[in-house]
CSV table of C-alpha atoms and ligand atoms in Angstrom, one decimal:
chain,number,residue,atom,x,y,z
A,1,UNK,CA,-12.4,17.1,-97.9
A,2,UNK,CA,-13.2,14.0,-96.0
A,3,UNK,CA,-12.2,13.4,-92.3
A,4,UNK,CA,-10.2,10.2,-92.5
A,5,UNK,CA,-9.2,9.8,-88.8
A,6,UNK,CA,-8.8,11.5,-85.5
A,7,UNK,CA,-7.0,10.9,-82.3
A,8,UNK,CA,-6.7,12.3,-78.7
A,9,UNK,CA,-3.3,13.1,-77.5
A,10,UNK,CA,-2.8,13.5,-73.7
A,11,UNK,CA,0.4,14.9,-72.3
A,12,UNK,CA,1.7,16.4,-69.2
A,13,UNK,CA,4.7,18.7,-69.8
A,14,UNK,CA,4.4,20.2,-66.3
A,15,UNK,CA,0.5,19.9,-66.4
A,16,UNK,CA,-2.0,17.9,-68.2
A,17,UNK,CA,-3.3,18.8,-71.7
A,18,UNK,CA,-5.7,17.0,-74.0
A,19,UNK,CA,-5.5,17.7,-77.8
A,20,UNK,CA,-7.5,16.4,-80.5
A,21,UNK,CA,-5.9,15.9,-84.0
A,22,UNK,CA,-8.1,15.6,-87.1
A,23,UNK,CA,-6.9,14.1,-90.3
A,24,UNK,CA,-8.3,14.5,-93.9
A,25,UNK,CA,-7.9,12.9,-97.2
A,26,UNK,CA,-6.1,15.9,-98.6
A,27,UNK,CA,-3.1,15.4,-96.2
A,28,UNK,CA,-4.1,18.4,-94.0
A,29,UNK,CA,-4.7,18.0,-90.4
A,30,UNK,CA,-5.9,20.3,-87.7
A,31,UNK,CA,-5.6,20.4,-83.9
A,32,UNK,CA,-7.9,21.5,-81.1
A,33,UNK,CA,-7.5,21.9,-77.3
A,34,UNK,CA,-9.8,19.7,-75.3
A,35,UNK,CA,-8.4,20.3,-71.7
A,36,UNK,CA,-10.8,20.6,-68.9
A,37,UNK,CA,-8.5,21.0,-65.7
A,38,UNK,CA,-9.0,18.3,-63.1
A,39,UNK,CA,-11.6,16.4,-65.4
A,40,UNK,CA,-9.3,15.7,-68.3
A,41,UNK,CA,-10.2,12.1,-68.8
A,42,UNK,CA,-14.0,12.6,-69.0
A,43,UNK,CA,-13.3,14.7,-72.2
A,44,UNK,CA,-10.9,12.1,-73.6
A,45,UNK,CA,-13.6,9.4,-73.3
A,46,UNK,CA,-16.2,11.7,-74.7
A,47,UNK,CA,-14.1,12.3,-77.8
A,48,UNK,CA,-12.8,8.7,-78.2
A,49,UNK,CA,-16.0,6.7,-77.4
A,50,UNK,CA,-18.7,9.0,-78.9
A,51,UNK,CA,-17.5,11.9,-81.1
A,52,UNK,CA,-14.6,10.6,-83.2
A,53,UNK,CA,-16.6,7.5,-84.6
A,54,UNK,CA,-19.4,10.0,-85.8
A,55,UNK,CA,-17.1,12.5,-87.5
A,56,UNK,CA,-15.0,10.0,-89.6
A,57,UNK,CA,-16.2,10.4,-93.1
A,58,UNK,CA,-17.7,13.8,-92.7
A,59,UNK,CA,-16.8,16.7,-94.9
A,60,UNK,CA,-14.2,18.7,-92.9
A,61,UNK,CA,-15.3,22.0,-94.5
A,62,UNK,CA,-18.8,21.8,-93.1
A,63,UNK,CA,-17.9,23.3,-89.6
A,64,UNK,CA,-21.3,24.6,-88.8
A,65,UNK,CA,-23.1,21.5,-89.7
A,66,UNK,CA,-20.7,19.3,-87.6
A,67,UNK,CA,-21.0,21.8,-84.8
A,68,UNK,CA,-24.9,21.5,-84.9
A,69,UNK,CA,-24.6,17.6,-85.4
A,70,UNK,CA,-22.5,17.3,-82.1
A,71,UNK,CA,-24.6,19.9,-80.1
A,72,UNK,CA,-28.2,19.0,-81.2
A,73,UNK,CA,-27.4,15.4,-82.2
A,74,UNK,CA,-26.2,14.1,-78.8
A,75,UNK,CA,-29.5,15.1,-77.2
A,76,UNK,CA,-27.6,15.8,-73.8
A,77,UNK,CA,-26.6,19.3,-74.9
A,78,UNK,CA,-24.5,21.9,-72.9
A,79,UNK,CA,-22.0,21.2,-70.0
A,80,UNK,CA,-18.3,21.5,-69.7
A,81,UNK,CA,-17.4,18.0,-71.0
A,82,UNK,CA,-19.6,18.1,-74.0
A,83,UNK,CA,-18.7,21.6,-75.0
A,84,UNK,CA,-15.0,21.2,-74.6
A,85,UNK,CA,-15.2,18.1,-76.8
A,86,UNK,CA,-17.2,20.2,-79.4
A,87,UNK,CA,-14.8,23.0,-79.0
A,88,UNK,CA,-11.8,20.6,-79.8
A,89,UNK,CA,-13.5,19.5,-83.1
A,90,UNK,CA,-14.5,23.0,-84.1
A,91,UNK,CA,-11.0,24.4,-83.4
A,92,UNK,CA,-9.3,21.6,-85.4
A,93,UNK,CA,-11.7,22.2,-88.3
A,94,UNK,CA,-11.1,25.9,-88.4
A,95,UNK,CA,-7.5,25.2,-88.3
A,96,UNK,CA,-7.9,22.8,-91.3
A,97,UNK,CA,-10.0,25.3,-93.3
A,98,UNK,CA,-7.5,28.1,-92.8
A,99,UNK,CA,-4.7,25.9,-93.7
A,100,UNK,CA,-6.7,24.9,-96.9
A,101,UNK,CA,-7.2,28.6,-97.7
A,102,UNK,CA,-3.4,29.2,-97.0
A,103,UNK,CA,-4.4,31.9,-94.5
A,104,UNK,CA,-4.1,32.6,-90.9
A,105,UNK,CA,-7.4,31.9,-89.3
A,106,UNK,CA,-8.2,35.6,-88.3
A,107,UNK,CA,-8.4,36.3,-92.1
A,108,UNK,CA,-11.3,33.9,-92.4
A,109,UNK,CA,-13.1,35.5,-89.5
A,110,UNK,CA,-13.0,38.9,-91.2
A,111,UNK,CA,-9.5,40.0,-91.0
A,112,UNK,CA,-7.5,42.1,-88.3
A,113,UNK,CA,-9.5,44.7,-86.4
A,114,UNK,CA,-6.3,45.8,-84.6
A,115,UNK,CA,-2.5,45.5,-84.8
A,116,UNK,CA,-2.1,43.0,-81.8
A,117,UNK,CA,-4.0,41.7,-78.8
A,118,UNK,CA,-3.6,43.4,-75.4
A,119,UNK,CA,-2.9,40.8,-72.7
A,120,UNK,CA,-2.7,40.8,-68.9
A,121,UNK,CA,-0.4,39.0,-66.8
A,122,UNK,CA,-0.8,37.6,-63.1
A,123,UNK,CA,1.2,39.5,-60.4
A,124,UNK,CA,0.8,37.9,-57.0
A,125,UNK,CA,2.5,37.8,-53.6
A,126,UNK,CA,2.3,36.6,-49.9
A,127,UNK,CA,1.7,40.2,-48.8
A,128,UNK,CA,1.1,43.6,-50.2
A,129,UNK,CA,4.9,44.4,-50.5
A,130,UNK,CA,5.6,41.3,-52.4
A,131,UNK,CA,2.7,41.8,-54.8
A,132,UNK,CA,3.7,45.5,-55.3
A,133,UNK,CA,7.2,44.2,-56.4
A,134,UNK,CA,5.6,41.6,-58.7
A,135,UNK,CA,3.4,44.1,-60.4
A,136,UNK,CA,6.6,46.2,-60.9
A,137,UNK,CA,8.2,43.2,-62.7
A,138,UNK,CA,5.2,42.9,-65.1
A,139,UNK,CA,5.4,46.7,-65.7
A,140,UNK,CA,9.1,46.3,-66.6
A,141,UNK,CA,8.2,43.4,-69.0
A,142,UNK,CA,6.0,45.8,-70.9
A,143,UNK,CA,2.5,44.7,-69.7
A,144,UNK,CA,-0.2,47.3,-70.0
A,145,UNK,CA,-2.7,45.3,-68.0
A,146,UNK,CA,-1.8,43.2,-64.8
A,147,UNK,CA,-4.0,41.2,-62.4
A,148,UNK,CA,-3.0,41.4,-58.8
A,149,UNK,CA,-3.7,39.0,-56.0
A,150,UNK,CA,-2.3,39.0,-52.5
A,151,UNK,CA,-2.2,36.8,-49.5
A,152,UNK,CA,-4.7,37.8,-46.7
A,153,UNK,CA,-3.3,38.0,-43.1
A,154,UNK,CA,-4.9,35.3,-41.0
A,155,UNK,CA,-5.7,33.0,-44.0
A,156,UNK,CA,-3.0,30.2,-44.5
A,157,UNK,CA,-3.5,30.3,-48.4
A,158,UNK,CA,-5.3,32.4,-50.8
A,159,UNK,CA,-6.5,31.8,-54.4
A,160,UNK,CA,-4.0,33.2,-57.0
A,161,UNK,CA,-1.0,33.3,-54.8
A,162,UNK,CA,1.7,30.9,-55.8
A,163,UNK,CA,5.3,30.0,-55.1
A,164,UNK,CA,6.1,29.7,-58.8
A,165,UNK,CA,5.5,33.3,-59.8
A,166,UNK,CA,5.2,33.1,-63.6
A,167,UNK,CA,3.5,29.6,-63.9
A,168,UNK,CA,0.6,29.5,-61.5
A,169,UNK,CA,-0.9,25.9,-61.3
A,170,UNK,CA,-3.8,25.4,-59.0
A,171,UNK,CA,-4.3,21.6,-59.7
A,172,UNK,CA,-1.8,20.8,-57.2
A,173,UNK,CA,-2.5,17.2,-55.8
A,174,UNK,CA,-3.8,13.7,-56.5
A,175,UNK,CA,-6.8,14.5,-54.2
A,176,UNK,CA,-8.1,18.1,-53.8
A,177,UNK,CA,-6.1,20.1,-51.3
A,178,UNK,CA,-8.0,22.1,-48.7
A,179,UNK,CA,-8.0,25.8,-48.6
A,180,UNK,CA,-9.5,28.1,-45.8
A,181,UNK,CA,-11.5,31.2,-46.5
A,182,UNK,CA,-12.6,34.3,-44.7
A,183,UNK,CA,-14.8,36.9,-46.4
A,184,UNK,CA,-14.4,39.4,-43.6
A,185,UNK,CA,-10.6,39.4,-43.6
A,186,UNK,CA,-10.5,39.4,-47.5
A,187,UNK,CA,-12.9,42.3,-47.8
A,188,UNK,CA,-10.9,44.4,-45.3
A,189,UNK,CA,-7.4,43.7,-46.8
A,190,UNK,CA,-8.0,43.9,-50.7
A,191,UNK,CA,-8.7,47.7,-51.0
A,192,UNK,CA,-5.3,48.2,-49.2
A,193,UNK,CA,-3.5,46.3,-52.1
A,194,UNK,CA,-4.9,48.5,-54.7
A,195,UNK,CA,-4.3,51.7,-52.7
A,196,UNK,CA,-0.6,50.8,-52.5
A,197,UNK,CA,-0.5,49.8,-56.1
A,198,UNK,CA,-2.1,53.1,-57.2
A,199,UNK,CA,0.4,55.1,-54.9
A,200,UNK,CA,3.3,53.3,-56.4
A,201,UNK,CA,2.6,53.0,-60.1
A,202,UNK,CA,-0.1,55.7,-60.6
A,203,UNK,CA,-3.2,55.2,-62.8
A,204,UNK,CA,-1.4,54.2,-66.1
A,205,UNK,CA,-1.3,50.4,-65.9
A,206,UNK,CA,-4.7,48.7,-66.1
A,207,UNK,CA,-5.2,46.7,-62.8
A,208,UNK,CA,-7.5,43.7,-62.6
A,209,UNK,CA,-8.6,41.6,-59.7
A,210,UNK,CA,-10.1,38.1,-59.4
A,211,UNK,CA,-12.5,37.3,-56.6
A,212,UNK,CA,-12.9,33.6,-57.9
A,213,UNK,CA,-16.6,33.2,-57.1
A,214,UNK,CA,-16.2,33.7,-53.2
A,215,UNK,CA,-18.7,36.6,-52.3
A,216,UNK,CA,-22.5,37.0,-52.0
A,217,UNK,CA,-24.0,39.8,-54.3
A,218,UNK,CA,-24.1,42.2,-51.4
A,219,UNK,CA,-20.5,41.6,-50.3
A,220,UNK,CA,-19.4,42.0,-53.9
A,221,UNK,CA,-21.2,45.3,-54.0
A,222,UNK,CA,-19.2,46.4,-51.0
A,223,UNK,CA,-15.9,45.3,-52.4
A,224,UNK,CA,-16.7,47.0,-55.8
A,225,UNK,CA,-17.5,50.2,-54.0
A,226,UNK,CA,-14.4,50.1,-51.9
A,227,UNK,CA,-12.3,49.6,-55.0
A,228,UNK,CA,-13.9,52.6,-56.9
A,229,UNK,CA,-11.2,55.1,-56.1
A,230,UNK,CA,-8.5,52.7,-57.6
A,231,UNK,CA,-10.4,52.5,-60.9
A,232,UNK,CA,-9.9,48.8,-61.7
A,233,UNK,CA,-10.2,47.6,-65.4
A,234,UNK,CA,-12.3,44.9,-64.0
A,235,UNK,CA,-13.4,42.9,-61.0
A,236,UNK,CA,-13.7,39.3,-62.0
A,237,UNK,CA,-16.2,36.4,-60.9
A,238,UNK,CA,-17.2,38.5,-57.9
A,239,UNK,CA,-20.0,35.9,-57.1
A,240,UNK,CA,-20.8,32.5,-58.3
A,241,UNK,CA,-23.3,33.2,-61.1
A,242,UNK,CA,-25.6,30.1,-61.0
A,243,UNK,CA,-28.2,32.7,-60.8
A,244,UNK,CA,-27.5,35.4,-63.4
A,245,UNK,CA,-30.1,37.8,-62.0
A,246,UNK,CA,-28.2,38.2,-58.7
A,247,UNK,CA,-25.8,40.5,-60.5
A,248,UNK,CA,-28.5,43.3,-60.3
A,249,UNK,CA,-27.7,43.6,-56.6
A,250,UNK,CA,-23.9,44.2,-57.5
A,251,UNK,CA,-24.6,46.4,-60.3
A,252,UNK,CA,-26.9,48.9,-58.5
A,253,UNK,CA,-24.2,49.7,-56.0
A,254,UNK,CA,-20.9,50.0,-57.9
A,255,UNK,CA,-19.4,51.4,-61.1
A,256,UNK,CA,-16.5,49.0,-60.9
A,257,UNK,CA,-16.5,47.1,-64.3
A,258,UNK,CA,-17.4,43.4,-63.9
A,259,UNK,CA,-15.9,40.4,-65.8
A,260,UNK,CA,-17.6,36.9,-65.6
A,261,UNK,CA,-17.8,33.7,-67.6
A,262,UNK,CA,-14.7,31.5,-67.6
A,263,UNK,CA,-16.7,28.6,-66.4
A,264,UNK,CA,-19.6,29.2,-68.8
A,265,UNK,CA,-20.0,26.9,-71.7
A,266,UNK,CA,-22.8,28.3,-73.8
A,267,UNK,CA,-24.5,31.5,-74.7
A,268,UNK,CA,-27.3,30.5,-72.5
A,269,UNK,CA,-25.2,30.7,-69.4
A,270,UNK,CA,-24.5,34.4,-70.1
A,271,UNK,CA,-27.6,35.4,-72.0
A,272,UNK,CA,-29.3,37.4,-69.1
A,273,UNK,CA,-26.0,38.8,-67.9
A,274,UNK,CA,-25.4,40.3,-71.4
A,275,UNK,CA,-29.0,41.3,-72.4
A,276,UNK,CA,-29.5,43.1,-69.1
A,277,UNK,CA,-26.1,44.7,-69.1
A,278,UNK,CA,-25.0,43.3,-65.9
A,279,UNK,CA,-21.4,42.8,-66.8
A,280,UNK,CA,-18.7,44.6,-68.9
A,281,UNK,CA,-16.6,41.8,-70.1
A,282,UNK,CA,-17.4,38.3,-71.1
A,283,UNK,CA,-14.7,35.7,-70.0
A,284,UNK,CA,-15.8,32.7,-72.2
A,285,UNK,CA,-13.1,31.2,-74.4
A,286,UNK,CA,-12.5,28.9,-77.2
A,287,UNK,CA,-12.0,25.5,-75.3
A,288,UNK,CA,-14.9,25.6,-72.7
A,289,UNK,CA,-17.5,27.3,-74.8
A,290,UNK,CA,-17.8,25.3,-78.0
A,291,UNK,CA,-15.0,26.6,-80.1
A,292,UNK,CA,-14.7,29.6,-82.5
A,293,UNK,CA,-18.1,28.9,-83.9
A,294,UNK,CA,-20.0,29.4,-80.7
A,295,UNK,CA,-17.7,31.9,-79.2
A,296,UNK,CA,-18.4,34.1,-82.2
A,297,UNK,CA,-22.2,34.0,-81.4
A,298,UNK,CA,-21.5,35.0,-77.8
A,299,UNK,CA,-19.4,37.9,-78.8
A,300,UNK,CA,-22.0,38.9,-81.3
A,301,UNK,CA,-24.7,39.1,-78.6
A,302,UNK,CA,-22.3,40.8,-76.3
A,303,UNK,CA,-21.5,43.5,-78.9
A,304,UNK,CA,-25.2,44.6,-79.0
A,305,UNK,CA,-24.9,45.4,-75.3
A,306,UNK,CA,-21.6,47.2,-74.9
A,307,UNK,CA,-20.0,44.1,-73.5
A,308,UNK,CA,-16.4,43.4,-74.5
A,309,UNK,CA,-14.4,40.2,-74.6
A,310,UNK,CA,-11.9,39.1,-72.1
A,311,UNK,CA,-11.1,35.5,-72.8
A,312,UNK,CA,-9.9,33.1,-70.1
A,313,UNK,CA,-6.3,32.3,-70.7
A,314,UNK,CA,-4.9,30.5,-67.6
A,315,UNK,CA,-2.1,27.9,-67.9
A,316,UNK,CA,-4.7,25.1,-67.9
A,317,UNK,CA,-5.8,26.3,-71.4
A,318,UNK,CA,-3.2,24.8,-73.8
A,319,UNK,CA,-1.1,26.8,-76.4
A,320,UNK,CA,-3.7,25.5,-79.0
A,321,UNK,CA,-6.5,27.3,-77.3
A,322,UNK,CA,-4.3,30.5,-76.9
A,323,UNK,CA,-3.5,30.4,-80.7
A,324,UNK,CA,-7.2,30.1,-81.7
A,325,UNK,CA,-8.1,32.7,-79.2
A,326,UNK,CA,-5.6,35.1,-80.5
A,327,UNK,CA,-6.9,34.7,-84.1
A,328,UNK,CA,-10.3,35.4,-82.7
A,329,UNK,CA,-9.2,38.4,-80.7
A,330,UNK,CA,-7.4,40.0,-83.6
A,331,UNK,CA,-10.6,40.1,-85.4
A,332,UNK,CA,-13.6,40.4,-82.8
A,333,UNK,CA,-14.8,44.0,-83.1
A,334,UNK,CA,-15.8,44.2,-79.3
A,335,UNK,CA,-12.3,43.1,-78.0
A,336,UNK,CA,-11.4,44.0,-74.4
A,337,UNK,CA,-8.4,42.1,-73.4
A,338,UNK,CA,-6.9,38.5,-73.3
A,339,UNK,CA,-5.6,36.8,-70.1
A,340,UNK,CA,-2.1,35.5,-70.7
A,341,UNK,CA,-0.7,33.2,-68.0
A,342,UNK,CA,2.7,31.9,-69.3
A,343,UNK,CA,3.3,28.2,-70.0
A,344,UNK,CA,6.4,26.5,-68.9
A,345,UNK,CA,9.3,26.0,-71.3
A,346,UNK,CA,8.4,22.3,-71.7
A,347,UNK,CA,4.8,23.1,-72.6
A,348,UNK,CA,6.0,25.7,-75.1
A,349,UNK,CA,8.3,23.0,-76.7
A,350,UNK,CA,5.6,20.4,-76.9
A,351,UNK,CA,3.3,23.0,-78.6
A,352,UNK,CA,5.4,24.9,-81.1
A,353,UNK,CA,3.6,28.2,-81.9
A,354,UNK,CA,3.5,31.2,-84.1
A,355,UNK,CA,2.2,33.7,-81.6
A,356,UNK,CA,4.7,35.9,-79.8
A,357,UNK,CA,4.6,38.4,-77.0
A,358,UNK,CA,5.9,42.1,-77.5
A,359,UNK,CA,5.5,45.0,-75.3
A,360,UNK,CA,2.2,43.9,-73.6
A,361,UNK,CA,0.7,42.5,-76.6
A,362,UNK,CA,0.4,39.1,-78.3
A,363,UNK,CA,0.2,38.6,-82.0
A,364,UNK,CA,-1.1,35.2,-83.5
A,365,UNK,CA,1.4,35.2,-86.2
A,366,UNK,CA,0.7,34.8,-89.8
A,367,UNK,CA,1.0,31.1,-90.3
A,368,UNK,CA,-1.8,29.3,-92.1
A,369,UNK,CA,-4.4,27.9,-89.5
A,370,UNK,CA,-4.3,29.0,-86.0
A,371,UNK,CA,-0.5,28.7,-85.8
A,372,UNK,CA,-0.1,26.1,-83.1
A,373,UNK,CA,1.1,22.4,-83.6
A,374,UNK,CA,1.9,19.6,-81.3
A,375,UNK,CA,5.1,17.7,-81.2
A,376,UNK,CA,3.9,14.1,-80.8
A,377,UNK,CA,7.1,12.5,-79.9
A,378,UNK,CA,7.9,15.0,-77.3
A,379,UNK,CA,4.3,14.8,-76.0
A,380,UNK,CA,4.8,11.1,-75.4
A,381,UNK,CA,7.5,11.7,-73.1
A,382,UNK,CA,5.2,13.3,-70.6
A,383,UNK,CA,2.5,10.9,-69.6
A,384,UNK,CA,-0.7,12.0,-67.8
A,385,UNK,CA,-0.5,12.6,-64.1
A,386,UNK,CA,-3.5,12.9,-62.0
A,387,UNK,CA,-4.0,16.4,-60.5
A,388,UNK,CA,-7.1,18.0,-58.8
A,389,UNK,CA,-8.2,21.5,-58.2
A,390,UNK,CA,-8.5,22.4,-54.6
A,391,UNK,CA,-11.6,22.8,-52.4
A,392,UNK,CA,-12.3,25.6,-50.2
A,393,UNK,CA,-13.9,25.7,-46.7
A,394,UNK,CA,-14.8,28.7,-44.3
A,395,UNK,CA,-12.9,28.9,-41.1
A,396,UNK,CA,-15.7,26.9,-39.2
A,397,UNK,CA,-15.4,24.1,-41.8
A,398,UNK,CA,-18.3,24.9,-44.0
A,399,UNK,CA,-17.8,24.0,-47.6
A,400,UNK,CA,-17.5,27.1,-49.8
A,401,UNK,CA,-16.6,28.0,-53.4
A,402,UNK,CA,-13.0,27.6,-54.4
B,501,LIG,C1,-8.3,32.9,-64.0
B,501,LIG,C2,-8.9,31.6,-63.4
B,501,LIG,C3,-8.0,30.3,-63.3
B,501,LIG,C4,-8.9,29.2,-62.9
B,501,LIG,C5,-8.3,27.9,-63.5
B,501,LIG,C6,-9.1,26.8,-63.0
B,501,LIG,O1,-8.8,33.9,-64.0
B,501,LIG,O2,-7.3,32.6,-64.6
B,501,LIG,O3,-9.8,31.9,-62.4
B,501,LIG,O4,-6.9,30.7,-62.6
B,501,LIG,O5,-8.7,29.0,-61.4
B,501,LIG,O6,-8.5,28.1,-64.8
B,501,LIG,O7,-8.5,25.6,-63.7
B,502,LIG,MG1,-10.6,33.8,-63.0
């Protein structure tokens, strides 16, 4: 089955999404997500200028060989732009193969290992009271796992706290907006949130928290320790892991489970973390880590070391990524949880999908392929709009991690 053509579709139904569509000589097509929040056009160019001309004429069934061709063959391997582009091709090809087999993608991976995929939603509020109410709303919707973020007194804005509760969108301006950060204030305040949540809702709901790369290892160790009485499902991205070894410092002080990896692109970014058992959940997902083909390798290594999956699923990952990820999650033996930030209604109509939410779980559906399509006419009504992620500074003006 020959690849006859491919095109990149950019649309902004509330936020920007980049989608690759691959056509074959058998009338089948497949789609893959290529969205890299705040850097969308670099992936568009990478695909249009370099990848698409190479893959036209190739056999669409040879997914592994095409993956290796794009990874080894470009010489400049790894990195978010390269790996998102490879992921888009890979996802589209798995979509095509599953359509050709007339099966949902999870069947090709090895079949369902569970009935459905447990997801976590995002509850956030300006203060502890508001966050508590928001967590209650997610419990009422049936969620079994909820991430909780709250505003910190004395800091004007905090990561994860939004006006628009169900649809958090951090890329909010043409140029990066500026946030202010105080580690001291945050470290004192956060345990109070989880104390209040456990006092109100007990220990049944799984509670998660995202530190968003802001602490040093010893500070993260302190936070993990202070959160132990509230038995979190996980503490996410507690430090920026450019140096994987630094997680030893956190690990030796706390039994709070650790999740890391949403910004990783390859197995090499998390090899040490996994092999030395420094994390409990790996957050890599389809679009930013080379597609189903590479994610499967990461999950395989993780399985050897008691590390479960916890795929990134923020709104900047398109429904195409979600559909592929859900097929992956239904199969993967060492599944942990899937993040699920809802897309707006406009986004959901641009990307008709077979997956559905029920009582805290998502199911990918049984449509052949990954079960997600794109309505190109509708997509064309929402042109690209430049939007950047914020930057973050300490109170004295020093640049910090957002
Ligand atoms: C999460 C993430 C996101 C990122 C976003 C950046 O855990 O969901 O941290 O909210 O900030 O994906 O584009
Ligand atoms: Mg995160």
